[in-house]
Amino acid sequence: MRRWWRRRGADRIVTDVAASIAGSLDMEETLRAIADSTQRVLRADRATCYVVSEDDVISGVYTTEKDPQRRAFLARTVGLGPRNVPIWRRQLAQEDPLLAVEDVVADPEIPARLAESLGCGAFIGVRIEHHSVVHDGTPALLGTIFCSYASRRRFTADDRATARTIAGLAALALANARLHSDTLRHLENVRRQSAANRHQALHDALTGLPNRVQFLATVRGALEANAAHPTPGLAVMMLDLDRFKEVNDTLGHQSGDALLQVVADRLRSVLRGTDVVARLGGDEFALLLPGMRDVESALALARKVHRVLAQPVSLQELTLDVEASIGIALCPDHGDDADLLMQRADVAMYVAKAAHSGEEVYSAEHDQYSPERLALIGELRRAIAGGELVLHFQPKVSLAVGRVVGVEALVRWQHPERGLLPPGEFIPLAEHTTLIRTLTLHVLDRSLEQQRRWRDEGIDVPVSVNLAVRHLLDLNFPDEVRTLLRKWGLDGSGLELEITESTLMSNPRRAQEVIERLRELGVRIAIDDFGTGYSSLDYLKRLSADVLKIDKSFVLHMCASEADAMIVRSTIDLGRNLGLKVVAEGIETEAAWERLRELGCDVGQGFYLGRPAPAEELTALLAGEGEVGPAWSAGASAASFPTPPQRPAPAAG
């Protein structure tokens, strides 16, 4: 009866076992099926299937015993530890790997604990080999099957043949399960890498904050949600650190990076759960604030951000104070589009930075970048080539004698549709593009052309032209000035170039080099809008300027404000002590004229003395009333220039 059952089992082994172990690609399910099928077919007391990894470590075990309650799957090892793998793998490599328990105990190389761990009287051990993969001339080992009796009963030759058949079927099942597992692992790695790449593409590597792309998408999502389910409001803030470049230049970029990380952490700490903070690049951060009801609430949060950032930061044993400029734009007051809100918050931030006010809310009157104004940039390029730019000249008058001693060239745009546009409508836009270089050279060329015409008519008048920061930092600019002077047959003594304090401070060393080369051409240098910038007296001395122009904001109110009068008086004294000619802008009253004259100011400029006018009008005035002298001093007409108050004659004797 026993032999009949064994023969029947052998006949049905292929279909029975194959059906059992081929039903799953999961490694645990495959191990369970192999152990269950082996135990059932061989009617053993216990069957165990081990899976071996490529480095000979047992990576999976499933054991089946007659008592189904004792089934278990462990992720690492059961019974045979990794250090025993070489021993039983060597035994299974023998010609007949089906060993009895007494053979194991008798082998001195196999520890007794191995037999003890098996806990059996007889067992079969068979390799599960993958013949399609060969290493060193032998098939790759995928695992082993151990099948045992608790008694001393022996396994027969039929049992051994059956075990080999099961091992062959198990090899196919384990190979498929391993391939499936490798595929799943590869797909998971691809998924993780894809997620990591996506996170990297949408986040700042230094701070871990969302970057510009992610922030813009988040703002758009918030606006869409706001449109579908209206909320109390939404605000966007732009934040830029003040003087961050000084940290990088002084302490190095590593310290600058550390400071940015501190700022990121502090911004996280001050925001609510629904708020979003992002780093847009450099030292610029952005904040999205859903539920922001009004301007007052936004300003209150901005001031809270300032207080958090104001806490001292220690870097390289130095204690730094962190300050920032914040711009605010609210939806729907300032726009309902993500790009527009960010752009307008950016405009407000630059206003705050320029005014040193800390925070500013967007205002259309401060926005020089409206779509209408941006459209002027393309038109301006064509206007230069098409001759639409015209020059007006404003006279400069000697306050002592009331005579014109120079003119300042001021550009206007004769727009075909908008009429005559003042420089404030297009110069600030051009300054943010390379077009300012073309524009300035065009104005300089036209100014020298007009000066040449005046000289040909017997009028020798110095001409002043304003420069942008780009030119004062351009080492090629002096050569371009030399070329234009030669073009019109002029020397540099009749040309005065006006620069602002902020221009000087952007790069004092480079500015000084350019100024020195211009002075070699005989060109005079005037510092314009003095008193409104941040230049030091040391730079003022070393730059070797010729003229100091007092900003009109002080002159306009000097008769009503003692503080402004003191600034004007101090500037005049400073210029005199440094050997500079002093020019006062913004003279609009006779009282200001008289006061400046008493203070010893050299030259005045303003509507009281003469408004900017086309060259032909000024030429007619000069030709009719002018009195040519060595330095060209033209007498002022009563219609255009006031008669200066007469000083009392000096006492005789």
Short mmCIF file of C-alpha atoms in Angstrom, two decimals, residues 374-592:
data_model
loop_
_atom_site.label_atom_id
_atom_site.label_comp_id
_atom_site.label_asym_id
_atom_site.label_seq_id
_atom_site.Cartn_x
_atom_site.Cartn_y
_atom_site.Cartn_z
CA LEU A 374 6.95 98.12 -20.94
CA ALA A 375 5.49 98.47 -24.42
CA LEU A 376 7.45 101.72 -24.72
CA ILE A 377 10.75 99.81 -24.66
CA GLY A 378 10.17 98.31 -28.09
CA GLU A 379 8.92 101.64 -29.41
CA LEU A 380 11.88 103.50 -27.91
CA ARG A 381 14.37 101.47 -29.89
CA ARG A 382 12.59 102.45 -33.08
CA ALA A 383 12.26 106.04 -31.87
CA ILE A 384 16.04 106.45 -31.57
CA ALA A 385 16.58 105.24 -35.11
CA GLY A 386 13.61 107.21 -36.41
CA GLY A 387 14.67 110.56 -34.99
CA GLU A 388 11.74 110.92 -32.57
CA LEU A 389 13.99 111.94 -29.66
CA VAL A 390 14.54 115.66 -29.33
CA LEU A 391 16.79 117.68 -27.06
CA HIS A 392 15.77 120.61 -24.90
CA PHE A 393 18.38 122.70 -23.14
CA GLN A 394 18.04 124.36 -19.74
CA PRO A 395 20.31 127.32 -19.05
CA LYS A 396 22.69 127.52 -16.13
CA VAL A 397 23.10 131.05 -14.84
CA SER A 398 25.86 132.68 -12.86
CA LEU A 399 24.23 133.87 -9.65
CA ALA A 400 26.77 136.66 -9.23
CA VAL A 401 26.23 138.40 -12.58
CA GLY A 402 23.01 136.86 -13.94
CA ARG A 403 24.49 135.51 -17.12
CA VAL A 404 24.24 132.08 -18.77
CA VAL A 405 27.41 130.07 -18.30
CA GLY A 406 26.23 126.73 -19.64
CA VAL A 407 23.27 124.55 -20.63
CA GLU A 408 22.11 121.09 -19.64
CA ALA A 409 20.86 118.77 -22.40
CA LEU A 410 17.55 117.09 -21.50
CA VAL A 411 16.01 114.49 -23.80
CA ARG A 412 12.33 114.40 -24.75
CA TRP A 413 10.43 111.88 -26.84
CA GLN A 414 8.14 113.25 -29.50
CA HIS A 415 5.84 110.23 -29.53
CA PRO A 416 3.62 110.04 -32.63
CA GLU A 417 0.54 109.14 -30.55
CA ARG A 418 1.22 110.27 -26.98
CA GLY A 419 2.79 113.60 -27.74
CA LEU A 420 5.90 114.99 -26.05
CA LEU A 421 6.96 112.59 -23.29
CA PRO A 422 9.26 113.76 -20.45
CA PRO A 423 12.33 111.65 -19.61
CA GLY A 424 10.69 110.19 -16.52
CA GLU A 425 8.34 108.25 -18.79
CA PHE A 426 11.06 106.23 -20.54
CA ILE A 427 14.53 106.78 -19.04
CA PRO A 428 13.92 104.56 -15.94
CA LEU A 429 12.76 101.74 -18.20
CA ALA A 430 15.75 102.11 -20.48
CA GLU A 431 18.10 102.03 -17.47
CA HIS A 432 17.04 98.44 -16.79
CA THR A 433 17.98 97.34 -20.32
CA THR A 434 20.98 97.63 -22.60
CA LEU A 435 19.04 100.29 -24.50
CA ILE A 436 20.26 102.95 -22.03
CA ARG A 437 23.71 102.72 -23.59
CA THR A 438 22.39 103.43 -27.08
CA LEU A 439 20.13 106.18 -25.76
CA THR A 440 22.91 107.99 -23.85
CA LEU A 441 25.34 107.86 -26.75
CA HIS A 442 22.58 109.22 -29.00
CA VAL A 443 21.95 112.13 -26.60
CA LEU A 444 25.67 112.79 -26.30
CA ASP A 445 26.08 112.78 -30.07
CA ARG A 446 23.18 115.20 -30.59
CA SER A 447 24.41 117.47 -27.79
CA LEU A 448 27.88 117.74 -29.31
CA GLU A 449 26.31 118.33 -32.70
CA GLN A 450 24.35 121.28 -31.28
CA GLN A 451 27.44 122.60 -29.52
CA ARG A 452 29.26 122.51 -32.86
CA ARG A 453 26.46 124.51 -34.48
CA TRP A 454 26.54 127.12 -31.71
CA ARG A 455 30.28 127.49 -32.07
CA ASP A 456 29.91 127.96 -35.80
CA GLU A 457 27.48 130.81 -34.96
CA GLY A 458 29.99 132.34 -32.58
CA ILE A 459 28.41 131.04 -29.35
CA ASP A 460 30.79 129.04 -27.17
CA VAL A 461 28.61 127.45 -24.46
CA PRO A 462 29.49 124.40 -22.31
CA VAL A 463 26.98 121.53 -22.53
CA SER A 464 26.13 119.10 -19.73
CA VAL A 465 24.89 115.53 -20.34
CA ASN A 466 23.63 113.06 -17.73
CA LEU A 467 25.21 109.61 -17.48
CA ALA A 468 23.73 106.32 -16.28
CA VAL A 469 25.66 103.95 -14.03
CA ARG A 470 26.47 101.60 -16.93
CA HIS A 471 28.64 104.23 -18.62
CA LEU A 472 30.64 105.13 -15.55
CA LEU A 473 31.53 101.45 -15.12
CA ASP A 474 32.28 100.89 -18.81
CA LEU A 475 36.01 101.12 -19.50
CA ASN A 476 35.28 101.60 -23.21
CA PHE A 477 33.13 104.68 -22.62
CA PRO A 478 36.03 107.22 -22.57
CA ASP A 479 37.08 105.97 -26.01
CA GLU A 480 33.53 106.44 -27.29
CA VAL A 481 33.52 110.01 -25.95
CA ARG A 482 36.85 110.69 -27.67
CA THR A 483 35.40 109.39 -30.95
CA LEU A 484 32.36 111.68 -30.73
CA LEU A 485 34.50 114.72 -29.84
CA ARG A 486 36.66 114.08 -32.90
CA LYS A 487 33.55 113.57 -35.03
CA TRP A 488 32.36 117.11 -34.29
CA GLY A 489 35.78 118.72 -34.09
CA LEU A 490 35.50 119.62 -30.41
CA ASP A 491 37.75 119.36 -27.40
CA GLY A 492 36.60 118.05 -24.05
CA SER A 493 36.67 121.41 -22.25
CA GLY A 494 33.17 122.30 -23.42
CA LEU A 495 31.61 119.01 -22.23
CA GLU A 496 30.40 118.34 -18.71
CA LEU A 497 29.17 114.86 -17.71
CA GLU A 498 26.81 114.63 -14.74
CA ILE A 499 26.80 111.55 -12.52
CA THR A 500 24.86 110.79 -9.33
CA GLU A 501 26.15 109.73 -5.92
CA SER A 502 24.52 106.31 -6.22
CA THR A 503 26.35 105.82 -9.50
CA LEU A 504 29.65 106.52 -7.78
CA MET A 505 28.99 104.12 -4.91
CA SER A 506 28.02 101.14 -7.08
CA ASN A 507 31.72 100.54 -7.85
CA PRO A 508 33.93 103.42 -6.66
CA ARG A 509 37.21 101.95 -7.92
CA ARG A 510 35.94 101.34 -11.47
CA ALA A 511 34.18 104.73 -11.49
CA GLN A 512 37.38 106.49 -10.48
CA GLU A 513 39.30 104.85 -13.31
CA VAL A 514 36.70 105.90 -15.89
CA ILE A 515 36.54 109.45 -14.49
CA GLU A 516 40.31 109.84 -14.65
CA ARG A 517 40.34 108.81 -18.31
CA LEU A 518 37.51 111.25 -19.09
CA ARG A 519 39.37 114.06 -17.35
CA GLU A 520 42.40 113.30 -19.53
CA LEU A 521 40.17 114.32 -22.46
CA GLY A 522 39.47 117.64 -20.73
CA VAL A 523 35.90 116.62 -19.84
CA ARG A 524 34.50 118.14 -16.64
CA ILE A 525 32.72 115.92 -14.09
CA ALA A 526 29.72 117.08 -12.06
CA ILE A 527 28.25 115.18 -9.12
CA ASP A 528 24.49 115.53 -9.50
CA ASP A 529 21.78 115.35 -6.81
CA PHE A 530 24.36 115.73 -4.06
CA GLY A 531 22.99 115.05 -0.59
CA THR A 532 20.52 112.34 -1.58
CA GLY A 533 22.97 109.42 -1.82
CA TYR A 534 25.48 107.72 0.42
CA SER A 535 28.89 108.70 -0.88
CA SER A 536 31.63 109.39 1.61
CA LEU A 537 33.71 112.55 1.63
CA ASP A 538 36.78 110.42 1.04
CA TYR A 539 35.42 109.23 -2.32
CA LEU A 540 34.33 112.77 -3.13
CA LYS A 541 37.89 113.96 -2.61
CA ARG A 542 39.60 111.14 -4.53
CA LEU A 543 37.24 111.19 -7.53
CA SER A 544 38.50 114.67 -8.51
CA ALA A 545 35.14 116.05 -9.61
CA ASP A 546 34.81 119.62 -10.92
CA VAL A 547 31.23 120.51 -10.04
CA LEU A 548 28.92 119.79 -7.11
CA LYS A 549 25.17 120.09 -7.83
CA ILE A 550 22.88 120.56 -4.83
CA ASP A 551 19.73 118.50 -5.22
CA LYS A 552 16.61 120.58 -5.85
CA SER A 553 14.75 118.92 -2.97
CA PHE A 554 16.85 121.03 -0.58
CA VAL A 555 16.75 124.22 -2.65
CA LEU A 556 12.97 124.21 -3.11
CA HIS A 557 12.32 124.51 0.64
CA MET A 558 15.42 126.30 1.85
CA CYS A 559 13.57 129.56 2.46
CA ALA A 560 10.96 127.82 4.63
CA SER A 561 13.06 125.11 6.27
CA GLU A 562 16.08 125.99 8.33
CA ALA A 563 17.26 122.35 8.10
CA ASP A 564 17.28 122.49 4.30
CA ALA A 565 18.95 125.91 4.40
CA MET A 566 21.68 124.49 6.65
CA ILE A 567 22.26 121.57 4.24
CA VAL A 568 22.53 124.01 1.31
CA ARG A 569 24.91 126.29 3.20
CA SER A 570 27.08 123.33 4.31
CA THR A 571 27.23 121.94 0.79
CA ILE A 572 28.30 125.31 -0.62
CA ASP A 573 31.04 125.57 2.03
CA LEU A 574 32.11 121.97 1.31
CA GLY A 575 32.35 122.64 -2.41
CA ARG A 576 34.31 125.84 -1.88
CA ASN A 577 36.76 124.11 0.47
CA LEU A 578 37.29 121.28 -2.02
CA GLY A 579 37.81 123.71 -4.89
CA LEU A 580 34.59 122.70 -6.65
CA LYS A 581 32.10 124.91 -8.45
CA VAL A 582 28.69 124.63 -6.79
CA VAL A 583 25.45 124.55 -8.79
CA ALA A 584 22.03 124.82 -7.14
CA GLU A 585 19.11 123.12 -8.89
CA GLY A 586 15.42 123.93 -8.40
CA ILE A 587 15.54 127.74 -8.13
CA GLU A 588 11.91 128.77 -8.57
CA THR A 589 11.68 132.01 -6.59
CA GLU A 590 13.53 135.30 -6.33
CA ALA A 591 13.95 134.67 -2.60
CA ALA A 592 15.85 131.46 -3.30
#
